[in-house]
CSV table of C-alpha atoms and ligand atoms in Angstrom, one decimal:
chain,number,residue,atom,x,y,z
F,925,UNK,CA,-78.6,23.3,-121.2
F,926,UNK,CA,-78.9,19.5,-121.2
F,927,UNK,CA,-81.1,17.3,-120.0
F,928,UNK,CA,-82.2,13.8,-119.7
F,929,UNK,CA,-85.2,12.1,-121.1
F,930,UNK,CA,-85.3,8.2,-119.3
F,931,UNK,CA,-88.0,5.8,-120.2
F,932,UNK,CA,-87.6,3.5,-117.5
F,933,UNK,CA,-87.9,-0.8,-117.0
F,934,UNK,CA,-85.6,-1.6,-119.3
F,935,UNK,CA,-83.0,-4.5,-118.4
F,936,UNK,CA,-79.5,-3.8,-118.1
F,937,UNK,CA,-77.2,-6.4,-120.0
F,938,UNK,CA,-73.4,-6.4,-120.9
F,939,UNK,CA,-70.0,-5.3,-120.6
F,940,UNK,CA,-69.4,-2.0,-119.1
F,941,UNK,CA,-66.3,0.0,-118.8
F,942,UNK,CA,-65.1,2.7,-116.1
F,943,UNK,CA,-63.3,5.5,-117.0
F,944,UNK,CA,-60.0,7.3,-114.4
F,945,UNK,CA,-61.5,9.2,-111.6
F,946,UNK,CA,-62.6,12.2,-111.6
F,947,UNK,CA,-61.1,12.7,-108.3
F,948,UNK,CA,-57.2,11.4,-108.7
F,949,UNK,CA,-57.1,13.4,-112.1
F,950,UNK,CA,-57.7,16.3,-110.5
F,951,UNK,CA,-55.0,16.2,-107.4
F,952,UNK,CA,-52.1,15.2,-110.7
F,953,UNK,CA,-52.9,18.0,-112.8
F,954,UNK,CA,-52.4,20.1,-109.5
F,955,UNK,CA,-48.7,18.5,-108.8
F,956,UNK,CA,-47.8,19.0,-112.5
F,957,UNK,CA,-47.2,22.6,-110.9
F,958,UNK,CA,-44.1,21.3,-108.7
F,959,UNK,CA,-42.0,20.9,-111.8
F,960,UNK,CA,-40.4,23.0,-115.0
F,961,UNK,CA,-40.7,19.7,-116.7
F,962,UNK,CA,-43.6,17.4,-118.7
F,963,UNK,CA,-45.5,15.9,-116.4
F,964,UNK,CA,-48.0,13.2,-118.5
F,965,UNK,CA,-51.4,11.2,-117.6
F,966,UNK,CA,-53.2,9.0,-118.8
F,967,UNK,CA,-56.7,7.5,-119.0
F,968,UNK,CA,-58.3,10.7,-117.8
F,969,UNK,CA,-61.5,11.3,-118.1
F,970,UNK,CA,-63.8,13.4,-120.4
F,971,UNK,CA,-65.9,15.5,-117.7
F,972,UNK,CA,-66.3,18.5,-117.2
F,973,UNK,CA,-63.9,19.2,-113.9
F,974,UNK,CA,-60.9,18.4,-115.9
F,975,UNK,CA,-61.8,20.9,-118.6
F,976,UNK,CA,-62.4,23.5,-115.7
F,977,UNK,CA,-59.0,22.6,-114.4
F,978,UNK,CA,-57.3,22.9,-117.6
F,979,UNK,CA,-58.8,26.4,-118.0
F,980,UNK,CA,-57.2,27.1,-114.2
F,981,UNK,CA,-54.0,25.7,-115.3
F,982,UNK,CA,-54.2,28.2,-118.6
F,983,UNK,CA,-54.7,31.3,-116.1
F,984,UNK,CA,-51.4,30.4,-114.0
F,985,UNK,CA,-49.8,30.6,-117.3
F,986,UNK,CA,-49.2,26.3,-117.7
F,987,UNK,CA,-49.5,24.8,-120.9
F,988,UNK,CA,-51.3,21.7,-121.4
F,989,UNK,CA,-52.2,19.5,-124.9
F,990,UNK,CA,-55.0,16.2,-124.5
F,991,UNK,CA,-54.5,13.3,-126.7
F,992,UNK,CA,-57.9,10.8,-127.2
F,993,UNK,CA,-56.7,7.5,-126.6
F,994,UNK,CA,-58.6,4.5,-126.1
F,995,UNK,CA,-59.0,4.7,-122.5
F,996,UNK,CA,-59.4,7.9,-121.2
F,997,UNK,CA,-57.7,10.8,-122.5
F,998,UNK,CA,-53.7,11.7,-122.1
F,999,UNK,CA,-53.2,15.2,-120.3
F,1000,UNK,CA,-49.3,16.9,-120.9
F,1001,UNK,CA,-48.7,19.6,-118.8
F,1002,UNK,CA,-45.6,21.4,-118.5
F,1003,UNK,CA,-46.1,24.2,-116.1
F,1004,UNK,CA,-42.1,25.9,-117.1
F,1005,UNK,CA,-42.8,29.0,-115.7
F,1006,UNK,CA,-45.9,31.1,-113.9
F,1007,UNK,CA,-47.6,34.3,-115.1
F,1008,UNK,CA,-50.2,34.8,-112.5
F,1009,UNK,CA,-50.3,32.8,-109.0
F,1010,UNK,CA,-53.9,33.9,-109.2
F,1011,UNK,CA,-57.1,31.5,-109.3
F,1012,UNK,CA,-60.2,33.8,-109.9
F,1013,UNK,CA,-63.6,33.1,-108.1
F,1014,UNK,CA,-64.9,33.0,-111.4
F,1015,UNK,CA,-63.4,29.3,-112.0
F,1016,UNK,CA,-62.7,28.1,-108.2
F,1017,UNK,CA,-66.5,29.0,-107.6
F,1018,UNK,CA,-67.4,26.4,-111.0
F,1019,UNK,CA,-64.9,23.8,-109.1
F,1020,UNK,CA,-63.7,23.6,-105.7
F,1021,UNK,CA,-61.0,21.5,-106.3
F,1022,UNK,CA,-59.7,24.4,-107.6
F,1023,UNK,CA,-58.3,25.1,-104.3
F,1024,UNK,CA,-55.4,22.3,-104.8
F,1025,UNK,CA,-53.2,24.6,-106.8
F,1026,UNK,CA,-52.7,26.2,-103.3
F,1027,UNK,CA,-49.9,24.4,-101.4
F,1028,UNK,CA,-48.0,23.3,-105.5
F,1029,UNK,CA,-48.2,27.0,-106.0
F,1030,UNK,CA,-47.0,28.2,-102.4
F,1031,UNK,CA,-44.3,25.5,-103.2
F,1032,UNK,CA,-42.4,26.2,-105.7
F,1033,UNK,CA,-43.0,29.4,-106.7
F,1034,UNK,CA,-43.8,31.2,-103.0
F,1035,UNK,CA,-46.3,32.6,-103.5
F,1036,UNK,CA,-50.3,32.2,-103.9
F,1037,UNK,CA,-53.5,33.9,-104.5
F,1038,UNK,CA,-56.9,31.8,-104.1
F,1039,UNK,CA,-60.4,32.9,-104.0
F,1040,UNK,CA,-61.9,31.3,-101.1
F,1041,UNK,CA,-64.5,28.5,-102.5
F,1042,UNK,CA,-67.8,29.8,-100.3
F,1043,UNK,CA,-70.7,27.3,-99.1
F,1044,UNK,CA,-72.0,24.5,-101.6
F,1045,UNK,CA,-74.8,22.5,-102.1
F,1046,UNK,CA,-73.8,19.5,-99.4
F,1047,UNK,CA,-72.3,21.4,-96.9
F,1048,UNK,CA,-70.2,24.3,-95.7
F,1049,UNK,CA,-67.2,22.8,-97.1
F,1050,UNK,CA,-64.6,25.3,-95.4
F,1051,UNK,CA,-60.7,25.1,-96.3
F,1052,UNK,CA,-59.6,26.1,-93.1
F,1053,UNK,CA,-57.4,22.8,-92.3
F,1054,UNK,CA,-55.4,23.1,-95.8
F,1055,UNK,CA,-54.7,26.9,-95.1
F,1056,UNK,CA,-53.6,25.4,-91.1
F,1057,UNK,CA,-51.4,22.9,-92.4
F,1058,UNK,CA,-49.8,25.8,-95.0
F,1059,UNK,CA,-49.0,28.2,-91.6
F,1060,UNK,CA,-47.6,24.9,-89.9
F,1061,UNK,CA,-45.0,24.8,-92.8
F,1062,UNK,CA,-43.8,28.2,-92.4
F,1063,UNK,CA,-46.2,30.2,-94.3
F,1064,UNK,CA,-48.5,33.3,-94.2
F,1065,UNK,CA,-51.7,33.5,-94.9
F,1066,UNK,CA,-54.0,36.4,-95.4
F,1067,UNK,CA,-57.5,37.1,-96.1
F,1068,UNK,CA,-57.9,39.7,-98.7
F,1069,UNK,CA,-61.3,40.6,-100.9
F,1070,UNK,CA,-62.7,37.2,-100.7
F,1071,UNK,CA,-59.3,35.6,-101.8
F,1072,UNK,CA,-56.6,34.5,-99.6
F,1073,UNK,CA,-53.3,35.0,-99.8
F,1074,UNK,CA,-50.5,32.5,-99.1
F,1075,UNK,CA,-46.7,33.9,-99.0
F,1076,UNK,CA,-43.2,32.1,-98.0
F,1077,UNK,CA,-39.8,32.3,-98.4
F,1078,UNK,CA,-39.6,28.9,-98.0
F,1079,UNK,CA,-41.3,25.6,-96.2
F,1080,UNK,CA,-40.0,24.1,-93.4
F,1081,UNK,CA,-41.2,20.3,-92.7
F,1082,UNK,CA,-43.3,20.3,-89.7
F,1083,UNK,CA,-45.6,17.6,-87.8
F,1084,UNK,CA,-49.2,18.1,-88.6
F,1085,UNK,CA,-52.1,16.2,-87.2
F,1086,UNK,CA,-55.4,17.1,-88.9
F,1087,UNK,CA,-58.9,18.0,-87.0
F,1088,UNK,CA,-61.0,16.5,-88.8
F,1089,UNK,CA,-59.8,14.1,-91.8
F,1090,UNK,CA,-60.1,15.8,-95.3
F,1091,UNK,CA,-58.9,14.6,-98.5
F,1092,UNK,CA,-58.2,17.2,-100.5
F,1093,UNK,CA,-56.5,19.1,-97.7
F,1094,UNK,CA,-54.2,15.9,-97.7
F,1095,UNK,CA,-53.6,16.3,-100.8
F,1096,UNK,CA,-52.5,20.1,-100.7
F,1097,UNK,CA,-50.0,19.2,-97.3
F,1098,UNK,CA,-48.9,16.3,-99.2
F,1099,UNK,CA,-47.9,17.8,-102.5
F,1100,UNK,CA,-46.5,21.3,-100.6
F,1101,UNK,CA,-44.6,19.7,-98.4
F,1102,UNK,CA,-42.5,17.6,-101.2
F,1103,UNK,CA,-40.9,20.9,-101.3
F,1104,UNK,CA,-39.7,21.6,-98.2
F,1105,UNK,CA,-36.6,21.8,-96.6
F,1106,UNK,CA,-36.8,18.8,-94.0
F,1107,UNK,CA,-39.4,16.3,-93.1
F,1108,UNK,CA,-42.7,16.8,-92.6
F,1109,UNK,CA,-45.8,14.2,-90.7
F,1110,UNK,CA,-49.0,14.2,-91.9
F,1111,UNK,CA,-51.4,12.6,-89.1
F,1112,UNK,CA,-54.7,12.1,-89.4
F,1113,UNK,CA,-54.4,11.8,-92.5
F,1114,UNK,CA,-57.4,10.3,-95.6
F,1115,UNK,CA,-56.4,7.2,-95.9
F,1116,UNK,CA,-58.6,7.4,-99.6
F,1117,UNK,CA,-57.2,5.6,-103.1
F,1118,UNK,CA,-57.1,8.8,-104.9
F,1119,UNK,CA,-54.1,10.0,-102.0
F,1120,UNK,CA,-52.0,7.2,-102.7
F,1121,UNK,CA,-51.9,7.4,-106.7
F,1122,UNK,CA,-51.1,10.7,-106.1
F,1123,UNK,CA,-48.2,9.8,-103.6
F,1124,UNK,CA,-47.6,7.2,-106.4
F,1125,UNK,CA,-47.4,10.2,-108.9
F,1126,UNK,CA,-45.4,12.5,-106.5
F,1127,UNK,CA,-42.7,9.6,-106.0
F,1128,UNK,CA,-42.5,8.9,-109.9
F,1129,UNK,CA,-41.4,12.9,-110.1
F,1130,UNK,CA,-38.9,12.2,-107.5
F,1131,UNK,CA,-40.4,13.2,-104.4
F,1132,UNK,CA,-39.9,11.0,-101.4
F,1133,UNK,CA,-43.2,10.3,-99.3
F,1134,UNK,CA,-43.9,6.9,-97.5
F,1135,UNK,CA,-47.6,5.8,-95.3
F,1136,UNK,CA,-50.0,7.2,-98.3
F,1137,UNK,CA,-53.0,4.8,-97.7
F,1138,UNK,CA,-52.7,5.2,-93.9
F,1139,UNK,CA,-53.8,8.0,-91.4
F,1140,UNK,CA,-50.0,8.6,-91.2
F,1141,UNK,CA,-48.0,9.8,-94.8
F,1142,UNK,CA,-44.0,10.9,-93.7
F,1143,UNK,CA,-42.4,13.6,-96.7
F,1144,UNK,CA,-39.3,13.4,-96.8
F,1145,UNK,CA,-38.5,17.0,-98.8
F,1146,UNK,CA,-36.8,17.6,-102.0
F,1147,UNK,CA,-35.3,20.2,-103.7
F,1148,UNK,CA,-37.0,19.7,-107.1
F,1149,UNK,CA,-39.6,17.4,-108.7
F,1150,UNK,CA,-38.9,16.1,-112.2
F,1151,UNK,CA,-41.4,15.1,-115.2
F,1152,UNK,CA,-43.4,11.7,-115.0
F,1153,UNK,CA,-45.8,9.7,-116.9
F,1154,UNK,CA,-48.7,8.3,-114.5
F,1155,UNK,CA,-51.5,6.4,-115.2
F,1156,UNK,CA,-54.6,7.5,-113.2
F,1157,UNK,CA,-56.9,5.0,-110.8
F,1158,UNK,CA,-60.2,3.7,-112.5
F,1159,UNK,CA,-63.4,5.8,-110.8
F,1160,UNK,CA,-64.3,3.5,-107.7
F,1161,UNK,CA,-67.5,5.6,-107.7
F,1162,UNK,CA,-68.4,5.3,-111.1
F,1163,UNK,CA,-68.3,1.6,-111.1
F,1164,UNK,CA,-70.2,1.3,-107.5
F,1165,UNK,CA,-72.7,3.5,-109.5
F,1166,UNK,CA,-72.7,0.7,-112.2
F,1167,UNK,CA,-73.2,-2.2,-109.4
F,1168,UNK,CA,-76.2,-0.2,-108.1
F,1169,UNK,CA,-77.8,0.9,-111.3
F,1170,UNK,CA,-78.1,-3.0,-112.1
F,1171,UNK,CA,-79.4,-3.6,-108.7
F,1172,UNK,CA,-81.9,-1.1,-109.5
F,1173,UNK,CA,-83.4,-1.5,-113.2
F,1174,UNK,CA,-82.2,-5.3,-113.1
F,1175,UNK,CA,-80.2,-7.7,-115.2
F,1176,UNK,CA,-76.5,-8.6,-115.8
F,1177,UNK,CA,-73.6,-6.0,-116.4
F,1178,UNK,CA,-69.4,-7.0,-116.2
F,1179,UNK,CA,-67.6,-4.0,-115.0
F,1180,UNK,CA,-64.5,-3.4,-116.6
F,1181,UNK,CA,-61.1,-1.4,-115.1
F,1182,UNK,CA,-62.3,-1.8,-111.9
F,1183,UNK,CA,-60.5,-2.1,-108.8
F,1184,UNK,CA,-62.1,-4.4,-106.7
F,1185,UNK,CA,-59.7,-4.1,-103.4
F,1186,UNK,CA,-61.0,-0.5,-103.6
F,1187,UNK,CA,-64.8,-0.7,-103.6
F,1188,UNK,CA,-65.2,-3.6,-100.2
F,1189,UNK,CA,-67.3,-1.2,-97.7
F,1190,UNK,CA,-69.8,-1.2,-101.6
F,1191,UNK,CA,-69.6,-4.9,-102.5
F,1192,UNK,CA,-70.3,-5.9,-98.6
F,1193,UNK,CA,-73.4,-2.9,-98.2
F,1194,UNK,CA,-74.8,-4.5,-101.7
F,1195,UNK,CA,-74.4,-7.9,-100.6
F,1196,UNK,CA,-76.4,-7.7,-97.1
F,1197,UNK,CA,-79.1,-5.7,-99.7
F,1198,UNK,CA,-79.2,-8.9,-102.2
F,1199,UNK,CA,-77.4,-8.0,-104.6
F,1200,UNK,CA,-75.1,-10.9,-106.0
F,1201,UNK,CA,-71.7,-8.8,-107.0
F,1202,UNK,CA,-68.2,-11.1,-107.8
F,1203,UNK,CA,-65.4,-10.3,-108.8
F,1204,UNK,CA,-63.6,-12.2,-111.5
F,1205,UNK,CA,-59.6,-11.3,-110.4
F,1206,UNK,CA,-58.9,-7.9,-108.9
F,1207,UNK,CA,-59.7,-5.8,-111.7
F,1208,UNK,CA,-63.1,-6.7,-112.7
F,1209,UNK,CA,-66.6,-7.3,-111.0
F,1210,UNK,CA,-70.1,-8.7,-112.1
F,1211,UNK,CA,-73.3,-7.6,-110.6
F,1212,UNK,CA,-76.5,-9.4,-110.8
F,1213,UNK,CA,-79.9,-8.5,-109.8
F,1214,UNK,CA,-82.6,-11.5,-109.5
F,1215,UNK,CA,-85.0,-11.7,-106.0
F,1216,UNK,CA,-85.9,-9.7,-103.4
F,1217,UNK,CA,-84.0,-6.5,-102.2
F,1218,UNK,CA,-84.2,-6.1,-98.3
F,1219,UNK,CA,-83.1,-2.9,-96.8
F,1220,UNK,CA,-80.1,-2.3,-94.2
F,1221,UNK,CA,-78.5,1.0,-93.0
F,1222,UNK,CA,-76.2,3.0,-94.5
F,1223,UNK,CA,-73.5,5.5,-92.4
F,1224,UNK,CA,-70.8,7.2,-94.3
F,1225,UNK,CA,-67.2,7.1,-93.2
F,1226,UNK,CA,-64.0,7.9,-94.8
F,1227,UNK,CA,-62.1,5.7,-96.1
F,1228,UNK,CA,-62.1,2.8,-95.7
F,1229,UNK,CA,-65.2,2.6,-94.7
F,1230,UNK,CA,-68.8,3.9,-97.3
F,1231,UNK,CA,-68.5,6.8,-99.2
F,1232,UNK,CA,-70.4,9.8,-99.4
F,1233,UNK,CA,-70.5,10.1,-102.8
F,1234,UNK,CA,-72.1,6.0,-103.0
F,1235,UNK,CA,-75.2,7.7,-100.5
F,1236,UNK,CA,-76.8,9.0,-102.8
F,1237,UNK,CA,-76.8,6.2,-105.3
F,1238,UNK,CA,-77.5,3.8,-102.2
F,1239,UNK,CA,-80.4,5.7,-101.2
F,1240,UNK,CA,-82.4,5.6,-104.8
F,1241,UNK,CA,-81.7,2.1,-103.7
F,1242,UNK,CA,-83.4,1.6,-100.5
F,1243,UNK,CA,-86.3,2.6,-101.9
F,1244,UNK,CA,-86.4,-0.5,-104.3
F,1245,UNK,CA,-85.7,-2.4,-101.3
F,1246,UNK,CA,-88.3,-3.9,-98.2
F,1247,UNK,CA,-88.4,-2.2,-95.4
F,1248,UNK,CA,-86.8,0.3,-93.2
F,1249,UNK,CA,-83.2,2.1,-93.8
F,1250,UNK,CA,-81.4,4.3,-91.8
F,1251,UNK,CA,-79.1,7.0,-94.1
F,1252,UNK,CA,-76.2,8.3,-91.6
F,1253,UNK,CA,-74.8,11.1,-93.4
F,1254,UNK,CA,-71.5,11.6,-91.6
F,1255,UNK,CA,-69.1,13.6,-93.7
F,1256,UNK,CA,-71.2,16.7,-95.0
F,1257,UNK,CA,-74.1,18.3,-93.2
F,1258,UNK,CA,-76.5,18.9,-96.3
F,1259,UNK,CA,-76.3,15.7,-98.7
F,1260,UNK,CA,-79.9,15.2,-99.1
F,1261,UNK,CA,-81.0,17.4,-101.4
F,1262,UNK,CA,-81.9,14.4,-103.6
F,1263,UNK,CA,-84.0,13.0,-101.0
F,1264,UNK,CA,-86.9,16.0,-102.0
F,1265,UNK,CA,-86.8,14.5,-105.9
F,1266,UNK,CA,-86.8,10.5,-105.0
F,1267,UNK,CA,-89.9,12.2,-103.1
F,1268,UNK,CA,-91.8,13.8,-106.3
F,1269,UNK,CA,-91.2,10.1,-108.2
F,1270,UNK,CA,-92.7,8.5,-105.4
F,1271,UNK,CA,-89.9,7.5,-102.5
F,1272,UNK,CA,-90.8,7.8,-98.9
F,1273,UNK,CA,-88.2,8.9,-97.0
F,1274,UNK,CA,-88.4,11.3,-93.9
F,1275,UNK,CA,-85.2,13.5,-93.3
F,1276,UNK,CA,-83.9,14.2,-89.9
F,1277,UNK,CA,-81.1,16.4,-90.2
F,1278,UNK,CA,-78.0,14.0,-90.8
F,1279,UNK,CA,-80.3,10.8,-90.9
F,1280,UNK,CA,-82.5,10.0,-93.2
F,1281,UNK,CA,-85.4,7.0,-93.0
F,1282,UNK,CA,-86.8,5.0,-96.0
F,1283,UNK,CA,-89.6,3.1,-96.3
F,1284,UNK,CA,-90.0,0.6,-99.5
F,1285,UNK,CA,-90.5,-1.3,-101.4
F,1286,UNK,CA,-92.7,2.1,-102.7
F,1287,UNK,CA,-93.2,2.4,-106.8
F,1288,UNK,CA,-90.9,5.1,-108.5
F,1289,UNK,CA,-93.3,7.2,-111.0
F,1290,UNK,CA,-91.5,9.4,-114.0
F,1291,UNK,CA,-91.6,12.7,-113.2
F,1292,UNK,CA,-89.9,16.1,-114.5
F,1293,UNK,CA,-86.8,16.4,-111.5
F,1294,UNK,CA,-84.3,18.6,-111.4
F,1295,UNK,CA,-80.4,17.9,-110.5
F,1296,UNK,CA,-78.7,19.4,-107.4
F,1297,UNK,CA,-74.9,18.2,-107.6
F,1298,UNK,CA,-73.1,15.4,-108.9
F,1299,UNK,CA,-73.8,12.3,-107.4
F,1300,UNK,CA,-77.4,13.7,-106.3
F,1301,UNK,CA,-77.3,13.8,-110.7
F,1302,UNK,CA,-76.2,10.2,-110.5
F,1303,UNK,CA,-79.0,8.7,-108.0
F,1304,UNK,CA,-81.6,10.7,-110.3
F,1305,UNK,CA,-80.9,8.4,-113.6
F,1306,UNK,CA,-80.7,5.4,-110.8
F,1307,UNK,CA,-83.9,6.4,-109.9
F,1308,UNK,CA,-85.2,6.8,-113.4
F,1309,UNK,CA,-84.0,3.8,-114.7
F,1310,UNK,CA,-86.1,2.0,-112.3
F,1311,UNK,CA,-89.4,4.6,-112.5
F,1312,UNK,CA,-92.6,3.1,-114.6
F,1313,UNK,CA,-93.0,6.2,-117.6
F,1314,UNK,CA,-90.7,8.6,-118.5
F,1315,UNK,CA,-88.5,11.1,-116.2
F,1316,UNK,CA,-86.7,13.8,-117.0
F,1317,UNK,CA,-83.8,15.5,-115.6
F,1318,UNK,CA,-82.6,19.2,-115.7
F,1319,UNK,CA,-79.2,20.6,-115.2
F,1320,UNK,CA,-77.3,17.2,-116.2
F,1321,UNK,CA,-74.3,19.4,-116.3
F,1322,UNK,CA,-74.1,18.7,-112.7
F,1323,UNK,CA,-73.5,15.1,-113.8
F,1324,UNK,CA,-71.6,16.2,-116.7
F,1325,UNK,CA,-68.5,17.2,-114.6
F,1326,UNK,CA,-67.8,13.6,-113.3
F,1327,UNK,CA,-69.5,11.0,-114.7
F,1328,UNK,CA,-68.2,10.6,-118.8
F,1329,UNK,CA,-71.1,10.0,-120.8
F,1330,UNK,CA,-72.7,8.3,-118.3
F,1331,UNK,CA,-76.2,8.1,-120.8
F,1332,UNK,CA,-74.1,6.6,-123.6
F,1333,UNK,CA,-72.4,4.0,-121.7
F,1334,UNK,CA,-76.0,2.9,-119.9
F,1335,UNK,CA,-77.5,3.2,-123.4
F,1336,UNK,CA,-74.9,0.2,-124.7
F,1337,UNK,CA,-75.6,-2.0,-121.8
F,1338,UNK,CA,-79.9,-1.4,-122.5
F,1339,UNK,CA,-80.5,1.9,-120.5
F,1340,UNK,CA,-83.0,4.4,-122.8
F,1341,UNK,CA,-81.8,7.7,-121.9
F,1342,UNK,CA,-81.9,10.2,-124.5
F,1343,UNK,CA,-79.9,14.0,-124.0
F,1344,UNK,CA,-81.5,17.0,-125.5
F,1345,UNK,CA,-81.1,20.2,-124.7
F,1346,UNK,CA,-83.9,23.1,-125.1
A,908,EPU,N1,-63.4,20.0,-93.5
A,908,EPU,C1,-62.8,21.2,-92.2
A,908,EPU,N2,-62.1,21.9,-93.4
A,908,EPU,C2,-61.3,21.6,-93.8
A,908,EPU,C3,-61.1,20.9,-95.0
A,908,EPU,C4,-62.6,19.8,-94.5
A,908,EPU,O1,-64.1,21.5,-91.5
A,908,EPU,O2,-60.2,22.5,-93.6
A,908,EPU,C5,-64.6,19.3,-93.0
A,908,EPU,C6,-65.9,19.1,-94.7
A,908,EPU,O3,-66.4,20.6,-94.1
A,908,EPU,C7,-66.6,18.1,-94.5
A,908,EPU,C8,-64.7,17.1,-93.9
A,908,EPU,O4,-64.2,17.5,-93.7
A,908,EPU,O5,-67.0,18.1,-93.6
A,908,EPU,C9,-64.5,16.2,-95.3
A,908,EPU,O6,-64.1,17.1,-96.6
A,908,EPU,P1,-63.1,16.9,-97.1
A,908,EPU,O7,-62.1,18.5,-97.1
A,908,EPU,O8,-62.9,15.5,-97.3
A,908,EPU,O9,-63.8,16.8,-98.5
A,908,EPU,P2,-62.8,17.6,-100.2
A,908,EPU,O10,-61.5,16.9,-100.4
A,908,EPU,O11,-63.4,19.2,-100.1
A,908,EPU,C10,-63.3,15.1,-101.4
A,908,EPU,C11,-63.5,15.1,-103.0
A,908,EPU,C12,-65.5,14.7,-102.5
A,908,EPU,C13,-66.0,14.2,-101.7
A,908,EPU,C14,-65.3,14.2,-100.5
A,908,EPU,C15,-65.0,13.1,-99.2
A,908,EPU,C16,-62.1,15.7,-104.9
A,908,EPU,C17,-61.8,16.9,-105.3
A,908,EPU,N3,-63.6,15.8,-103.7
A,908,EPU,O12,-63.6,16.4,-101.2
A,908,EPU,O13,-65.8,14.2,-103.8
A,908,EPU,O14,-67.0,13.6,-101.4
A,908,EPU,O15,-63.3,14.1,-100.6
A,908,EPU,O16,-64.9,11.7,-99.7
A,908,EPU,O17,-61.4,14.4,-103.7
A,908,EPU,C18,-67.4,13.9,-105.5
A,908,EPU,O18,-66.7,13.9,-106.2
A,908,EPU,O19,-68.9,14.4,-105.9
A,908,EPU,C19,-67.4,15.0,-104.5
A,908,EPU,C20,-67.8,16.0,-103.2
């Protein structure tokens, strides 16, 4: 199993490039199941979850091929036919986003059998709303030996209101509704940029979707979809992680291939902390740290609020800010596992339910620590950059799920991170 050895205390300086967004690429790959023609996706990040989704497509009997390009990979997928409508437990347990094949499979083939994902390190994460929505579209849902079996003889458009805002739930129903008879209105839909990106792909495939990016999405069903080529948007969470890396390690970075407009809440929060972030046009950010950081309160929200996927990184940052910060996690009930590891490095953090109080500034010292989920691992890498001495992070496969060779990217701008395995 790979580990990182991080030597702390080196300033970052230079230019760093964002990869494509994992959370936009995964639903786009699932969307390719909606047509028998070829779908080409560009700017696919080289991360482990993409490989897991390819294995799942392979399991379903779908062809895919990948080609290396200057910016990300080019992935061609053609779902000519379906050999097997089953997403097995072995793959779903590795990656919950496997559930994204449910909507497309039911819409195109009328049948899907997907393993229930079960609990996860950051919370219970049920899929009840995905299923309730598919039922509202006319599908029947049955639980059977840990699997959910969904069948239909044709989906019919409906109005569906989400009790809770859900990103993959919105994506699943949006994809399913593209091939339903008549129109579907999704209310209280998630507004994340990844949803807009998926709608752009689906519309390029011949779907008729309006309102993606707002809380009401209208989908006018069509009888079939066709092939398309689509570039995946840059990863806003990777960009945010790079911004915080400078705030922690010190120095100056230019981050290119960033979508500045999708990072408003993160940039504003970093500004309050005292980190200088400047936009050089719509696709480039410049970040610099000089002077003292001051503690701020953070509450995670659905987009366009402060992303839960940046909470762990900002908790690491708050250990280096003067004063007390209250961090409230409103999306997932158990997303503070990184706090315990940060405390082993010298952070002063109290966790009370969904709230963590970080008292700074405390010096961090290198220690042996363990990654627990993707964003928690990122926060530990950032802490390692700011720590005195050496930090060893175990289980970096968590970080490889969603960050493209983070150690190589950061090393190119001055970090000292070595990957090794036992
Ligand atoms: N929820 C339900 N019922 C459902 C679906 C969701 O109660 O049927 C609840 C969840 O338990 C959670 C809340 O709704 O409390 C929001 O969860 P959501 O469904 O939006 O999360 P997700 O779609 O499973 C995606 C990202 C996550 C990101 C969240 C929130 C992908 C593949 N994953 O997950 O990304 O944290 O939205 O923004 O898009 C990550 O990249 O590290 C990551 C975890």
